[in-house]
Coordinates of C-alpha atoms and ligand atoms in Angstrom, one line a residue:
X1 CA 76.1 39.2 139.9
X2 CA 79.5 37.6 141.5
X3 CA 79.2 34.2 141.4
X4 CA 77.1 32.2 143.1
X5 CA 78.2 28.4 143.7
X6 CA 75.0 26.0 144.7
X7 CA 75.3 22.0 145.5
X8 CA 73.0 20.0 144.5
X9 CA 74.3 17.3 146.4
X10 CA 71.0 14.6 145.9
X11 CA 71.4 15.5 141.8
X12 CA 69.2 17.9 139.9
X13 CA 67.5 17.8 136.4
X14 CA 69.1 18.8 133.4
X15 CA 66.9 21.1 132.6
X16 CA 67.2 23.3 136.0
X17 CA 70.7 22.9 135.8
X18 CA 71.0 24.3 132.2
X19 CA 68.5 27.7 133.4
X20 CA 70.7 28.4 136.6
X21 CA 74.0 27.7 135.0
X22 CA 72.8 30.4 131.9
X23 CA 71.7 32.9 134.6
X24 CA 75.3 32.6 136.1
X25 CA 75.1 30.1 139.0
X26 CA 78.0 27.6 139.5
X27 CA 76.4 23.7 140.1
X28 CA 78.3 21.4 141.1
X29 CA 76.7 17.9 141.3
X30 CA 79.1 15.6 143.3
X31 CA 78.1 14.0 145.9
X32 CA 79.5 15.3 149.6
X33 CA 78.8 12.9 152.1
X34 CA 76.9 13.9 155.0
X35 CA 79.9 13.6 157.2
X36 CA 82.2 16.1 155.1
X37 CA 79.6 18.6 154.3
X38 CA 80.6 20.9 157.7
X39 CA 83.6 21.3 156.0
X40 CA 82.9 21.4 152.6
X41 CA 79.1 22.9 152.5
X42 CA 80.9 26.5 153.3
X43 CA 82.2 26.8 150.2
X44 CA 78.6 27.3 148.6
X45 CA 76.0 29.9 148.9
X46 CA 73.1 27.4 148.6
X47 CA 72.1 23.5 148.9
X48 CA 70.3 21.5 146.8
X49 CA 68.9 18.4 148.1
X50 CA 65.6 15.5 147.6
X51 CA 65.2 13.4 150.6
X52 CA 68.9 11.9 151.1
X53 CA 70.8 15.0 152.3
X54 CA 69.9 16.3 156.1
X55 CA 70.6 19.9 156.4
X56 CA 70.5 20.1 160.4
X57 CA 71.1 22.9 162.7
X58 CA 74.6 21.6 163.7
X59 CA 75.1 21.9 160.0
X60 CA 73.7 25.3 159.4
X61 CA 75.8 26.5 162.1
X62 CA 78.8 26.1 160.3
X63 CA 77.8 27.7 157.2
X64 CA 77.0 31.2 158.2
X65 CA 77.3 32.2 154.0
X66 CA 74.3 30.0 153.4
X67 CA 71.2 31.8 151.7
X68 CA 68.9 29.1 150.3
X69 CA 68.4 25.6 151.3
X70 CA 66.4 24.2 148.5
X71 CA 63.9 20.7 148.7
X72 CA 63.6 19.1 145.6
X73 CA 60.0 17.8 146.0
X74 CA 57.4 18.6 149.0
X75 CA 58.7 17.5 152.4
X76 CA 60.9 19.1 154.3
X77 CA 61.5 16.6 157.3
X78 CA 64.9 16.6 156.5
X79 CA 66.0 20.2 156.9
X80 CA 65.3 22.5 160.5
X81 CA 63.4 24.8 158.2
X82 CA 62.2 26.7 161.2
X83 CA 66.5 27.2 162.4
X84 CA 67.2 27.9 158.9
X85 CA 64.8 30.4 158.8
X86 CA 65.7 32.3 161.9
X87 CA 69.2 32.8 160.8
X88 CA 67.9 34.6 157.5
X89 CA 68.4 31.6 154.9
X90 CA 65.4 30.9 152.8
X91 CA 64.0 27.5 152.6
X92 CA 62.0 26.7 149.1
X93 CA 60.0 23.2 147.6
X94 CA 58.5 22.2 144.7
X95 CA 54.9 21.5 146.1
X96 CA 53.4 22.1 142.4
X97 CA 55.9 19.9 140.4
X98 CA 54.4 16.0 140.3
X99 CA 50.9 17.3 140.5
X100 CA 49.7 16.5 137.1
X101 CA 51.6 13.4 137.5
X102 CA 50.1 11.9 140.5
X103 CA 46.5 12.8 139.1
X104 CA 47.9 10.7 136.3
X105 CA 48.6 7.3 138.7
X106 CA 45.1 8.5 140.9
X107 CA 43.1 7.8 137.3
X108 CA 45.3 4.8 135.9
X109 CA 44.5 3.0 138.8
X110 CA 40.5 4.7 138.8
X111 CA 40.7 2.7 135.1
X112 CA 42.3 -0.4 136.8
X113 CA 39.2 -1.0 139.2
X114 CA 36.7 -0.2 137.1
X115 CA 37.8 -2.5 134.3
X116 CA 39.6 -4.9 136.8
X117 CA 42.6 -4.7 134.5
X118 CA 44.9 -5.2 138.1
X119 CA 43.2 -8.2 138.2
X120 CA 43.6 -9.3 134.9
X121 CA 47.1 -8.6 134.8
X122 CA 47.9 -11.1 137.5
X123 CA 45.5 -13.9 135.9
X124 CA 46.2 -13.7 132.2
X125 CA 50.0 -14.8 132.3
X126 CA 49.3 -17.7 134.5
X127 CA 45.4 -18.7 132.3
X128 CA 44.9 -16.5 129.7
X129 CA 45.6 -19.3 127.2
X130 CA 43.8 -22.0 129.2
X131 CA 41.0 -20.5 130.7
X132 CA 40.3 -17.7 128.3
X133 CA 36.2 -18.2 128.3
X134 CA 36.7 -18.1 132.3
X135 CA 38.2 -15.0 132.8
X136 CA 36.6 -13.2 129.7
X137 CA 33.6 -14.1 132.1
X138 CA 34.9 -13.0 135.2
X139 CA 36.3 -9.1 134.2
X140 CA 33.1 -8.7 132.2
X141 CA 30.7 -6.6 134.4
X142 CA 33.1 -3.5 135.0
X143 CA 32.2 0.3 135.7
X144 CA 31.5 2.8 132.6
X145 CA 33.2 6.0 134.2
X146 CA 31.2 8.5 132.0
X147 CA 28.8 10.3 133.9
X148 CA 29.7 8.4 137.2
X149 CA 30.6 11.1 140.4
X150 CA 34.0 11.4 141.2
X151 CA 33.9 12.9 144.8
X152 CA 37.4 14.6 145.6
X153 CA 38.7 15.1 149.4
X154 CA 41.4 18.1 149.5
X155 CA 40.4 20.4 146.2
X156 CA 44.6 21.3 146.5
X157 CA 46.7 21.2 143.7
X158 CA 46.3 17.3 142.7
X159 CA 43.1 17.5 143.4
X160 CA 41.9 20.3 141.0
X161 CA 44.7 18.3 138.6
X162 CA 42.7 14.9 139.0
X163 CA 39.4 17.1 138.3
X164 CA 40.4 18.2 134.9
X165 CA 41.1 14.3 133.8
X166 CA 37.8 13.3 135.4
X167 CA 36.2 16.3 133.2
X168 CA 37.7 15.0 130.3
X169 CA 36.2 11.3 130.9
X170 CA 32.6 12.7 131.1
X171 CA 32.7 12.4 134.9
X172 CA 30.5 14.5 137.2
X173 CA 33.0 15.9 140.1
X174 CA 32.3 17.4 143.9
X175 CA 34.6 18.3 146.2
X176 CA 35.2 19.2 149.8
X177 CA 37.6 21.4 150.9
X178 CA 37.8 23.1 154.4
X179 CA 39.9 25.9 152.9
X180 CA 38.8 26.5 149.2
X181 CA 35.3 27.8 148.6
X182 CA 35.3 27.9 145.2
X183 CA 37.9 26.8 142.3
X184 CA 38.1 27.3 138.1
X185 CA 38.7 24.5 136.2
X186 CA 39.7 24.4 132.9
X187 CA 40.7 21.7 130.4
X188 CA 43.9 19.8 131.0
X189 CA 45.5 22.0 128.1
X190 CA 44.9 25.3 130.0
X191 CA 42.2 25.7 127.4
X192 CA 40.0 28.8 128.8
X193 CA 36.9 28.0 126.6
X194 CA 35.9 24.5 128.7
X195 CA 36.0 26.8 131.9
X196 CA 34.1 25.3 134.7
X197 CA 33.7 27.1 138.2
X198 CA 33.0 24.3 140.8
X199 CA 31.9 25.1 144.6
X200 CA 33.0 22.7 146.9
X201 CA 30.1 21.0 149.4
X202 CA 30.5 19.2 152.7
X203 CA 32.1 16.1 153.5
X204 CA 28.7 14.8 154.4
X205 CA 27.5 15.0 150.3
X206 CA 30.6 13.9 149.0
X207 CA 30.5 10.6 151.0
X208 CA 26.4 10.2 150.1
X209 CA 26.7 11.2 146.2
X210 CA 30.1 10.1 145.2
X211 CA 31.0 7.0 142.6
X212 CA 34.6 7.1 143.2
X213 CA 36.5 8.7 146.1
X214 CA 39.7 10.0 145.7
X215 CA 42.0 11.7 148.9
X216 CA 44.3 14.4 148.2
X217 CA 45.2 15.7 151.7
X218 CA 47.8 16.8 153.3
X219 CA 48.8 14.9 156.6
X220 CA 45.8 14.6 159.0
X221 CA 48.0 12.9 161.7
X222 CA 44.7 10.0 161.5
X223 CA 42.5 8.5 159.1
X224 CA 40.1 11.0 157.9
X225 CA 37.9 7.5 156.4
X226 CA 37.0 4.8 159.0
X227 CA 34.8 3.0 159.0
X228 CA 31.9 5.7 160.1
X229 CA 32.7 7.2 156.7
X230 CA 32.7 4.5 154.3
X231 CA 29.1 3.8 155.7
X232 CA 27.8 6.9 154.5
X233 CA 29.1 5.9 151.0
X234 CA 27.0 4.4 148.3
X235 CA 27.2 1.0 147.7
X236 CA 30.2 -0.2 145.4
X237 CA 31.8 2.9 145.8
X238 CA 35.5 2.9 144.4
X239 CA 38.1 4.6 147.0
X240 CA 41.5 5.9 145.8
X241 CA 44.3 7.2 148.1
X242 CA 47.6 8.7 146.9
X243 CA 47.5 11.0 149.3
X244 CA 49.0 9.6 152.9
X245 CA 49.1 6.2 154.4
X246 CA 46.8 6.1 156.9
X247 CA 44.4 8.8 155.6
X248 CA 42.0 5.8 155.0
X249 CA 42.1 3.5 157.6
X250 CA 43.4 0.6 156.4
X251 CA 41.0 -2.3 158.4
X252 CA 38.0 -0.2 157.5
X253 CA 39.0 -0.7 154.5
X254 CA 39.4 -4.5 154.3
X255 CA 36.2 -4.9 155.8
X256 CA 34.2 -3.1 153.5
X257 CA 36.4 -4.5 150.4
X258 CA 35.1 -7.8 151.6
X259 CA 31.4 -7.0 152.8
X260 CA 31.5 -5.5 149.3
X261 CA 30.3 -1.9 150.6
X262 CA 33.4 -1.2 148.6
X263 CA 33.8 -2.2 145.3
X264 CA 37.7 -1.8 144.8
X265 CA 40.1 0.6 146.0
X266 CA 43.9 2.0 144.6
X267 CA 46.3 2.5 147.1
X268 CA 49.8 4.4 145.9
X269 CA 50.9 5.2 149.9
X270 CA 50.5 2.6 152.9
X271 CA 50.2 2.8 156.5
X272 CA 53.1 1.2 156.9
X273 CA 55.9 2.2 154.4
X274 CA 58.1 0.9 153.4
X275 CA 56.6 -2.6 154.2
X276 CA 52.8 -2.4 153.6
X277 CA 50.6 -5.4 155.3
X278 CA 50.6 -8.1 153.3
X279 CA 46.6 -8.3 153.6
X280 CA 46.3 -4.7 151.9
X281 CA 49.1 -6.3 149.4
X282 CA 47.6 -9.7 148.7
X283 CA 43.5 -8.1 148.4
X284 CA 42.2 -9.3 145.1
X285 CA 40.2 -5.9 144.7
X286 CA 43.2 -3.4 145.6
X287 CA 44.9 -1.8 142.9
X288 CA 48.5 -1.2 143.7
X289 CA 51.7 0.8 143.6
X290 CA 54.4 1.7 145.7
X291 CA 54.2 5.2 146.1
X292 CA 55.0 6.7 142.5
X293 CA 52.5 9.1 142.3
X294 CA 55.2 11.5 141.6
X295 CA 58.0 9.9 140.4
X296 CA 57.6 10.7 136.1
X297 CA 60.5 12.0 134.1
X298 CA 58.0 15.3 133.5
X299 CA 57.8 15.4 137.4
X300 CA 61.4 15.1 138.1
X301 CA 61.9 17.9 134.7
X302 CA 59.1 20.3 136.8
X303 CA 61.3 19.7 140.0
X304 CA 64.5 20.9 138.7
X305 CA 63.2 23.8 136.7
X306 CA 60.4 25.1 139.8
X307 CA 63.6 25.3 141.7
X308 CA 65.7 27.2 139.0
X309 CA 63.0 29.7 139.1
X310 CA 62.4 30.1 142.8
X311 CA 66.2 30.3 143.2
X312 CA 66.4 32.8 140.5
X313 CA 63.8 34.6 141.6
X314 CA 65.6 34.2 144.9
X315 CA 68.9 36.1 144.1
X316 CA 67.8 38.6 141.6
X317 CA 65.8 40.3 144.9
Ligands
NAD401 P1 47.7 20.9 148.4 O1 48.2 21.6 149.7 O2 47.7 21.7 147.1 O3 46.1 20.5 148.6 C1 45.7 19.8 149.8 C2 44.3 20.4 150.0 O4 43.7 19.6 151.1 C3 44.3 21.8 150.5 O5 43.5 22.6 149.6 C4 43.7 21.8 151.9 O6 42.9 22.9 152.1 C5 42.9 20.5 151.8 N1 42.6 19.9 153.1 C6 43.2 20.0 154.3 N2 42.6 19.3 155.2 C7 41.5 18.8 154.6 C8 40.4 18.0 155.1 N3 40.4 17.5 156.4 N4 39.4 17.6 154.2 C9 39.5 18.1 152.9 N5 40.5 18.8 152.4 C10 41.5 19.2 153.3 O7 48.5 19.6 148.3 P2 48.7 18.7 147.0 O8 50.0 19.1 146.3 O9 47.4 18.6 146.3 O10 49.0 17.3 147.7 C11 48.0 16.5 148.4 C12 48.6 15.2 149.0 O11 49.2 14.5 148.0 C13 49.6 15.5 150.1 O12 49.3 14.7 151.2 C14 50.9 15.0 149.5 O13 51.8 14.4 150.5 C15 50.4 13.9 148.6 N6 51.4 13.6 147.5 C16 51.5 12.3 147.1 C17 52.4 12.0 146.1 C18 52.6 10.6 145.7 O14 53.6 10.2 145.2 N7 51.6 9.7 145.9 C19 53.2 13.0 145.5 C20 53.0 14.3 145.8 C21 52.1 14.6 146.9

Protein backbone atom coordinates (compact mmCIF):
# COMPACT_ATOMS: atom_id res chain seq x y z
CA UNK A 1 0.00 0.00 0.00
CA UNK A 2 1.70 3.63 -0.84
CA UNK A 3 1.06 5.74 1.79
CA UNK A 4 -1.89 6.96 2.81
CA UNK A 5 -1.90 10.40 4.77
CA UNK A 6 -5.34 11.07 6.85
CA UNK A 7 -6.11 14.31 9.24
CA UNK A 8 -7.71 14.03 11.96
CA UNK A 9 -8.09 17.51 12.37
CA UNK A 10 -10.91 17.43 15.58
CA UNK A 11 -8.12 14.82 17.33
CA UNK A 12 -8.51 11.03 17.46
CA UNK A 13 -7.97 8.33 20.24
CA UNK A 14 -4.88 6.80 20.92
CA UNK A 15 -5.92 3.70 20.35
CA UNK A 16 -7.32 4.23 16.59
CA UNK A 17 -4.36 6.18 15.95
CA UNK A 18 -1.95 3.37 17.08
CA UNK A 19 -4.18 0.51 14.66
CA UNK A 20 -4.07 2.84 11.49
CA UNK A 21 -0.53 4.05 12.01
CA UNK A 22 0.62 -0.08 12.34
CA UNK A 23 -1.50 -0.76 9.19
CA UNK A 24 0.60 1.99 7.32
CA UNK A 25 -1.52 5.18 7.38
CA UNK A 26 0.15 8.54 8.03
CA UNK A 27 -1.99 10.68 11.00
CA UNK A 28 -1.31 13.76 11.40
CA UNK A 29 -3.20 15.43 14.32
CA UNK A 30 -2.63 19.31 14.08
CA UNK A 31 -5.09 21.33 13.88
CA UNK A 32 -5.87 23.19 10.21
CA UNK A 33 -8.14 25.85 10.59
CA UNK A 34 -11.21 25.84 8.62
CA UNK A 35 -9.97 28.69 6.56
CA UNK A 36 -6.59 26.98 5.35
CA UNK A 37 -7.99 23.58 4.88
CA UNK A 38 -8.74 24.34 0.77
CA UNK A 39 -5.24 24.63 0.63
CA UNK A 40 -3.93 22.34 2.88
CA UNK A 41 -6.78 19.42 3.08
CA UNK A 42 -5.31 18.33 -0.59
CA UNK A 43 -2.41 17.01 0.71
CA UNK A 44 -4.39 14.05 2.49
CA UNK A 45 -6.35 11.18 1.20
CA UNK A 46 -8.92 11.30 4.01
CA UNK A 47 -10.41 13.66 6.92
CA UNK A 48 -11.03 12.96 10.24
CA UNK A 49 -13.34 15.07 12.09
CA UNK A 50 -16.16 15.15 15.47
CA UNK A 51 -18.44 18.05 15.24
CA UNK A 52 -15.88 21.06 14.94
CA UNK A 53 -14.54 20.62 11.42
CA UNK A 54 -17.23 21.36 8.39
CA UNK A 55 -16.32 19.47 5.37
CA UNK A 56 -18.58 21.51 2.75
CA UNK A 57 -19.02 21.07 -0.91
CA UNK A 58 -16.84 24.23 -1.66
CA UNK A 59 -14.39 22.30 0.32
CA UNK A 60 -14.72 18.97 -1.33
CA UNK A 61 -14.26 20.64 -4.55
CA UNK A 62 -10.87 21.38 -4.04
CA UNK A 63 -9.76 18.13 -2.95
CA UNK A 64 -10.49 15.90 -5.86
CA UNK A 65 -7.78 13.10 -4.11
CA UNK A 66 -10.18 12.74 -1.22
CA UNK A 67 -11.60 9.08 -0.56
CA UNK A 68 -13.07 9.02 3.06
CA UNK A 69 -14.51 11.69 5.08
CA UNK A 70 -14.82 10.14 8.42
CA UNK A 71 -17.41 11.41 11.55
CA UNK A 72 -16.12 10.57 14.74
CA UNK A 73 -19.48 9.99 16.48
CA UNK A 74 -23.18 9.85 14.81
CA UNK A 75 -24.18 13.13 13.13
CA UNK A 76 -23.21 14.10 10.08
CA UNK A 77 -24.76 17.73 9.85
CA UNK A 78 -21.57 18.98 9.40
CA UNK A 79 -20.30 17.28 6.25
CA UNK A 80 -22.65 17.36 2.49
CA UNK A 81 -22.56 13.66 2.84
CA UNK A 82 -24.93 13.32 -0.03
CA UNK A 83 -21.97 15.80 -2.40
CA UNK A 84 -19.37 13.76 -1.01
CA UNK A 85 -21.00 10.79 -2.04
CA UNK A 86 -21.70 11.70 -5.55
CA UNK A 87 -18.18 12.46 -6.28
CA UNK A 88 -17.14 8.76 -5.14
CA UNK A 89 -15.67 9.58 -1.50
CA UNK A 90 -17.02 7.49 1.14
CA UNK A 91 -18.57 8.95 4.25
CA UNK A 92 -18.36 6.66 7.59
CA UNK A 93 -19.67 7.22 11.59
CA UNK A 94 -19.44 5.55 14.62
CA UNK A 95 -23.23 5.01 15.33
CA UNK A 96 -22.31 1.91 17.61
CA UNK A 97 -19.44 3.48 19.67
CA UNK A 98 -21.21 5.36 23.06
CA UNK A 99 -23.95 2.86 22.99
CA UNK A 100 -23.14 0.94 26.13
CA UNK A 101 -22.27 4.12 27.54
CA UNK A 102 -25.40 6.07 27.16
CA UNK A 103 -27.43 2.97 28.45
CA UNK A 104 -24.97 3.55 31.34
CA UNK A 105 -26.25 7.47 32.13
CA UNK A 106 -30.13 6.21 30.89
CA UNK A 107 -29.90 3.69 34.21
CA UNK A 108 -27.70 6.01 36.64
CA UNK A 109 -30.21 8.50 36.38
CA UNK A 110 -33.31 5.35 36.37
CA UNK A 111 -31.32 4.78 39.96
CA UNK A 112 -31.36 8.56 40.69
CA UNK A 113 -35.35 8.79 40.59
CA UNK A 114 -36.09 5.82 42.06
CA UNK A 115 -33.98 6.43 45.18
CA UNK A 116 -34.28 10.28 44.77
CA UNK A 117 -30.49 10.41 45.16
CA UNK A 118 -30.67 13.78 42.65
CA UNK A 119 -32.53 15.05 45.28
CA UNK A 120 -30.51 14.17 47.90
CA UNK A 121 -27.51 15.35 46.47
CA UNK A 122 -28.68 19.00 46.35
CA UNK A 123 -30.16 18.74 50.05
CA UNK A 124 -27.46 16.99 52.00
CA UNK A 125 -24.59 19.64 51.58
CA UNK A 126 -26.79 22.47 52.53
CA UNK A 127 -28.89 20.03 55.81
CA UNK A 128 -27.54 16.83 56.02
CA UNK A 129 -25.96 17.67 59.33
CA UNK A 130 -28.95 19.80 60.62
CA UNK A 131 -31.80 18.22 59.45
CA UNK A 132 -30.67 14.60 59.08
CA UNK A 133 -34.05 12.94 60.68
CA UNK A 134 -35.91 15.34 57.95
CA UNK A 135 -34.57 14.26 54.94
CA UNK A 136 -33.85 10.59 56.08
CA UNK A 137 -37.81 11.02 56.16
CA UNK A 138 -38.26 12.64 53.08
CA UNK A 139 -36.03 10.08 50.41
CA UNK A 140 -37.48 7.19 52.37
CA UNK A 141 -40.42 5.73 50.21
CA UNK A 142 -38.30 5.16 46.83
CA UNK A 143 -38.93 2.56 43.95
CA UNK A 144 -37.48 -1.22 44.27
CA UNK A 145 -36.52 -1.69 40.44
CA UNK A 146 -36.54 -5.51 40.59
CA UNK A 147 -39.39 -6.82 38.87
CA UNK A 148 -40.71 -3.30 37.93
CA UNK A 149 -41.36 -2.95 33.73
CA UNK A 150 -39.00 -1.02 31.93
CA UNK A 151 -40.85 -0.13 28.70
CA UNK A 152 -38.27 0.88 25.90
CA UNK A 153 -39.22 3.31 22.74
CA UNK A 154 -36.65 2.59 19.79
CA UNK A 155 -35.29 -1.23 20.42
CA UNK A 156 -31.93 0.33 18.33
CA UNK A 157 -28.61 -0.07 19.48
CA UNK A 158 -29.00 1.82 23.04
CA UNK A 159 -31.93 0.45 23.45
CA UNK A 160 -31.15 -3.35 23.26
CA UNK A 161 -27.85 -1.94 25.35
CA UNK A 162 -30.14 -0.35 28.16
CA UNK A 163 -32.18 -3.90 28.01
CA UNK A 164 -29.26 -5.99 29.05
CA UNK A 165 -28.68 -3.56 32.31
CA UNK A 166 -32.37 -3.67 33.07
CA UNK A 167 -32.11 -7.69 32.78
CA UNK A 168 -29.39 -7.69 35.05
CA UNK A 169 -31.49 -5.57 37.71
CA UNK A 170 -34.36 -8.22 37.74
CA UNK A 171 -36.45 -5.85 35.52
CA UNK A 172 -39.21 -7.05 33.19
CA UNK A 173 -38.59 -5.16 29.66
CA UNK A 174 -41.01 -4.46 26.45
CA UNK A 175 -40.35 -2.65 23.62
CA UNK A 176 -41.76 -1.03 20.62
CA UNK A 177 -40.11 -0.72 17.56
CA UNK A 178 -41.59 0.18 14.18
CA UNK A 179 -38.71 -1.61 12.41
CA UNK A 180 -37.49 -4.51 14.62
CA UNK A 181 -39.79 -7.41 15.06
CA UNK A 182 -37.83 -9.38 17.14
CA UNK A 183 -34.32 -8.91 18.96
CA UNK A 184 -31.72 -11.60 21.16
CA UNK A 185 -30.59 -10.36 24.22
CA UNK A 186 -27.91 -11.63 25.98
CA UNK A 187 -26.05 -10.73 29.20
CA UNK A 188 -24.05 -7.50 29.26
CA UNK A 189 -20.82 -9.80 28.96
CA UNK A 190 -21.88 -11.27 25.57
CA UNK A 191 -22.61 -14.36 27.75
CA UNK A 192 -24.78 -16.74 25.31
CA UNK A 193 -26.26 -18.91 28.15
CA UNK A 194 -28.71 -15.87 29.70
CA UNK A 195 -30.04 -15.58 26.00
CA UNK A 196 -33.37 -13.97 25.96
CA UNK A 197 -35.37 -13.49 22.58
CA UNK A 198 -37.83 -10.47 23.16
CA UNK A 199 -40.76 -9.51 20.54
CA UNK A 200 -41.45 -6.05 20.61
CA UNK A 201 -45.41 -4.97 21.10
CA UNK A 202 -47.20 -1.69 20.20
CA UNK A 203 -46.75 1.63 21.48
CA UNK A 204 -50.23 1.30 22.87
CA UNK A 205 -48.91 -1.62 25.64
CA UNK A 206 -45.72 -0.15 26.30
CA UNK A 207 -47.49 3.16 27.47
CA UNK A 208 -50.34 0.96 29.61
CA UNK A 209 -47.79 -1.80 31.18
CA UNK A 210 -44.62 0.10 31.55
CA UNK A 211 -42.88 1.19 35.14
CA UNK A 212 -40.26 3.25 33.64
CA UNK A 213 -40.07 4.75 30.08
CA UNK A 214 -37.05 5.15 28.46
CA UNK A 215 -36.69 6.90 24.47
CA UNK A 216 -34.06 5.81 22.37
CA UNK A 217 -35.10 7.28 18.99
CA UNK A 218 -33.67 8.70 16.39
CA UNK A 219 -34.99 12.26 15.45
CA UNK A 220 -38.83 12.36 15.05
CA UNK A 221 -38.73 16.02 13.92
CA UNK A 222 -41.74 16.33 17.10
CA UNK A 223 -42.46 14.88 20.33
CA UNK A 224 -43.35 11.41 20.02
CA UNK A 225 -44.80 11.81 24.15
CA UNK A 226 -47.37 14.63 24.77
CA UNK A 227 -49.46 14.83 26.72
CA UNK A 228 -51.99 12.20 24.96
CA UNK A 229 -49.30 9.72 25.77
CA UNK A 230 -48.30 10.24 29.20
CA UNK A 231 -52.15 9.73 29.90
CA UNK A 232 -52.10 6.33 28.82
CA UNK A 233 -49.20 5.68 31.30
CA UNK A 234 -49.64 4.18 34.72
CA UNK A 235 -49.61 6.24 37.44
CA UNK A 236 -46.08 7.29 38.86
CA UNK A 237 -44.60 6.14 35.85
CA UNK A 238 -40.74 7.14 35.67
CA UNK A 239 -39.81 8.82 32.00
CA UNK A 240 -36.19 8.85 30.76
CA UNK A 241 -35.05 10.66 27.60
CA UNK A 242 -31.45 10.60 26.26
CA UNK A 243 -32.49 10.33 23.13
CA UNK A 244 -33.49 13.94 21.50
CA UNK A 245 -34.69 17.10 22.96
CA UNK A 246 -38.03 17.41 22.12
CA UNK A 247 -38.84 13.74 21.76
CA UNK A 248 -40.96 14.26 25.04
CA UNK A 249 -42.62 17.24 25.01
CA UNK A 250 -41.31 19.22 27.50
CA UNK A 251 -44.75 21.08 29.03
CA UNK A 252 -46.41 17.73 28.98
CA UNK A 253 -44.00 16.89 30.98
CA UNK A 254 -44.07 19.58 33.72
CA UNK A 255 -47.63 19.10 34.00
CA UNK A 256 -47.71 15.56 34.72
CA UNK A 257 -44.34 15.98 37.03
CA UNK A 258 -46.62 18.25 39.04
CA UNK A 259 -50.11 16.54 38.84
CA UNK A 260 -47.91 13.63 39.92
CA UNK A 261 -49.12 11.32 36.79
CA UNK A 262 -45.35 11.28 36.59
CA UNK A 263 -43.31 10.31 39.24
CA UNK A 264 -39.81 11.67 38.17
CA UNK A 265 -38.12 11.92 34.97
CA UNK A 266 -34.11 12.01 33.59
CA UNK A 267 -33.44 14.23 31.06
CA UNK A 268 -29.67 13.97 29.36
CA UNK A 269 -30.92 16.21 25.94
CA UNK A 270 -33.20 19.44 26.05
CA UNK A 271 -35.43 21.14 23.75
CA UNK A 272 -33.51 23.81 23.77
CA UNK A 273 -29.68 23.10 23.78
CA UNK A 274 -27.47 24.53 24.67
CA UNK A 275 -29.66 26.66 27.13
CA UNK A 276 -32.40 24.29 28.51
CA UNK A 277 -35.59 26.20 30.32
CA UNK A 278 -34.85 26.99 33.50
CA UNK A 279 -38.34 25.30 34.67
CA UNK A 280 -37.11 21.76 33.27
CA UNK A 281 -33.67 22.78 35.10
CA UNK A 282 -34.96 24.06 38.46
CA UNK A 283 -37.89 20.76 38.70
CA UNK A 284 -37.33 19.10 41.98
CA UNK A 285 -38.30 15.62 40.36
CA UNK A 286 -36.02 15.87 37.15
CA UNK A 287 -32.84 14.16 37.16
CA UNK A 288 -30.31 15.98 35.13
CA UNK A 289 -27.37 16.13 32.83
CA UNK A 290 -26.16 17.91 30.06
CA UNK A 291 -26.07 15.73 27.33
CA UNK A 292 -23.18 13.14 28.26
CA UNK A 293 -24.77 10.17 27.40
CA UNK A 294 -21.87 9.48 25.21
CA UNK A 295 -19.09 11.25 26.35
CA UNK A 296 -16.95 8.17 28.55
CA UNK A 297 -13.28 7.52 27.96
CA UNK A 298 -14.55 3.81 26.69
CA UNK A 299 -16.80 5.79 24.29
CA UNK A 300 -14.29 8.11 22.96
CA UNK A 301 -11.61 4.62 22.88
CA UNK A 302 -14.75 2.83 20.72
CA UNK A 303 -14.82 5.95 18.49
CA UNK A 304 -11.37 6.06 17.45
CA UNK A 305 -10.83 2.35 16.95
CA UNK A 306 -14.68 1.86 14.99
CA UNK A 307 -13.15 4.25 12.70
CA UNK A 308 -9.68 2.53 12.34
CA UNK A 309 -11.54 -0.46 11.31
CA UNK A 310 -14.03 1.06 8.83
CA UNK A 311 -11.13 2.97 7.39
CA UNK A 312 -9.17 -0.04 7.18
CA UNK A 313 -11.58 -1.98 5.93
CA UNK A 314 -12.02 0.99 3.59
CA UNK A 315 -8.60 0.89 1.72
CA UNK A 316 -7.79 -2.71 1.89
CA UNK A 317 -11.01 -3.04 -0.86
P1 LIG B 1 -30.52 3.14 16.45
O1 LIG B 1 -30.71 3.62 15.07
O2 LIG B 1 -29.63 1.96 16.69
O3 LIG B 1 -31.93 2.83 17.15
C1 LIG B 1 -33.03 3.68 17.02
C2 LIG B 1 -34.24 2.77 16.88
O4 LIG B 1 -35.41 3.59 16.95
C3 LIG B 1 -34.30 2.05 15.53
O5 LIG B 1 -34.31 0.65 15.75
C4 LIG B 1 -35.57 2.55 14.89
O6 LIG B 1 -36.23 1.54 14.16
C5 LIG B 1 -36.37 2.97 16.09
N1 LIG B 1 -37.44 3.92 15.81
C6 LIG B 1 -37.52 4.84 14.83
N2 LIG B 1 -38.68 5.53 14.95
C7 LIG B 1 -39.33 5.01 16.01
C8 LIG B 1 -40.58 5.28 16.63
N3 LIG B 1 -41.38 6.25 16.18
N4 LIG B 1 -40.94 4.55 17.70
C9 LIG B 1 -40.13 3.58 18.19
N5 LIG B 1 -38.94 3.27 17.65
C10 LIG B 1 -38.55 3.98 16.58
O7 LIG B 1 -30.00 4.41 17.26
P2 LIG B 1 -29.21 4.43 18.65
O8 LIG B 1 -27.74 4.37 18.39
O9 LIG B 1 -29.83 3.45 19.57
O10 LIG B 1 -29.52 5.92 19.13
C11 LIG B 1 -30.81 6.28 19.59
C12 LIG B 1 -30.88 7.77 19.94
O11 LIG B 1 -29.89 8.08 20.91
C13 LIG B 1 -30.59 8.71 18.75
O12 LIG B 1 -31.58 9.73 18.76
C14 LIG B 1 -29.28 9.35 19.09
O13 LIG B 1 -29.19 10.68 18.63
C15 LIG B 1 -29.31 9.33 20.61
N6 LIG B 1 -27.97 9.40 21.21
C16 LIG B 1 -27.83 10.16 22.33
C17 LIG B 1 -26.58 10.25 22.93
C18 LIG B 1 -26.41 11.07 24.18
O14 LIG B 1 -25.31 11.53 24.44
N7 LIG B 1 -27.45 11.25 24.97
C19 LIG B 1 -25.47 9.60 22.38
C20 LIG B 1 -25.66 8.81 21.24
C21 LIG B 1 -26.92 8.72 20.66
Amino acid sequence: MSEIRLLANDGIDDIGKSMLEKEGFVIDTARILQEELPVKLPAYQGIIVRSATEVRKSLIDQCPGLKVIARGGVGLDNIDVEYAQSKGIAVINTPAASSESVAELVFAHILMIARFLHQSNRAMPVSGNTDFTKLKKAYSGGIELKGKTLGIIGFGRIGQALGRIARGFGMHIIAVDPYINVAELSGRTGDASGKVVLHTVPLDEVLHKSDVISLHVPGTGGPLISHAEIEQMKDGVILINAARGGAIDESALLGSLNTGKVFGAGLDVFENEPTPSSEILSHPRISLSPHIGGSTEQAQANIGIELANKIIELFRK
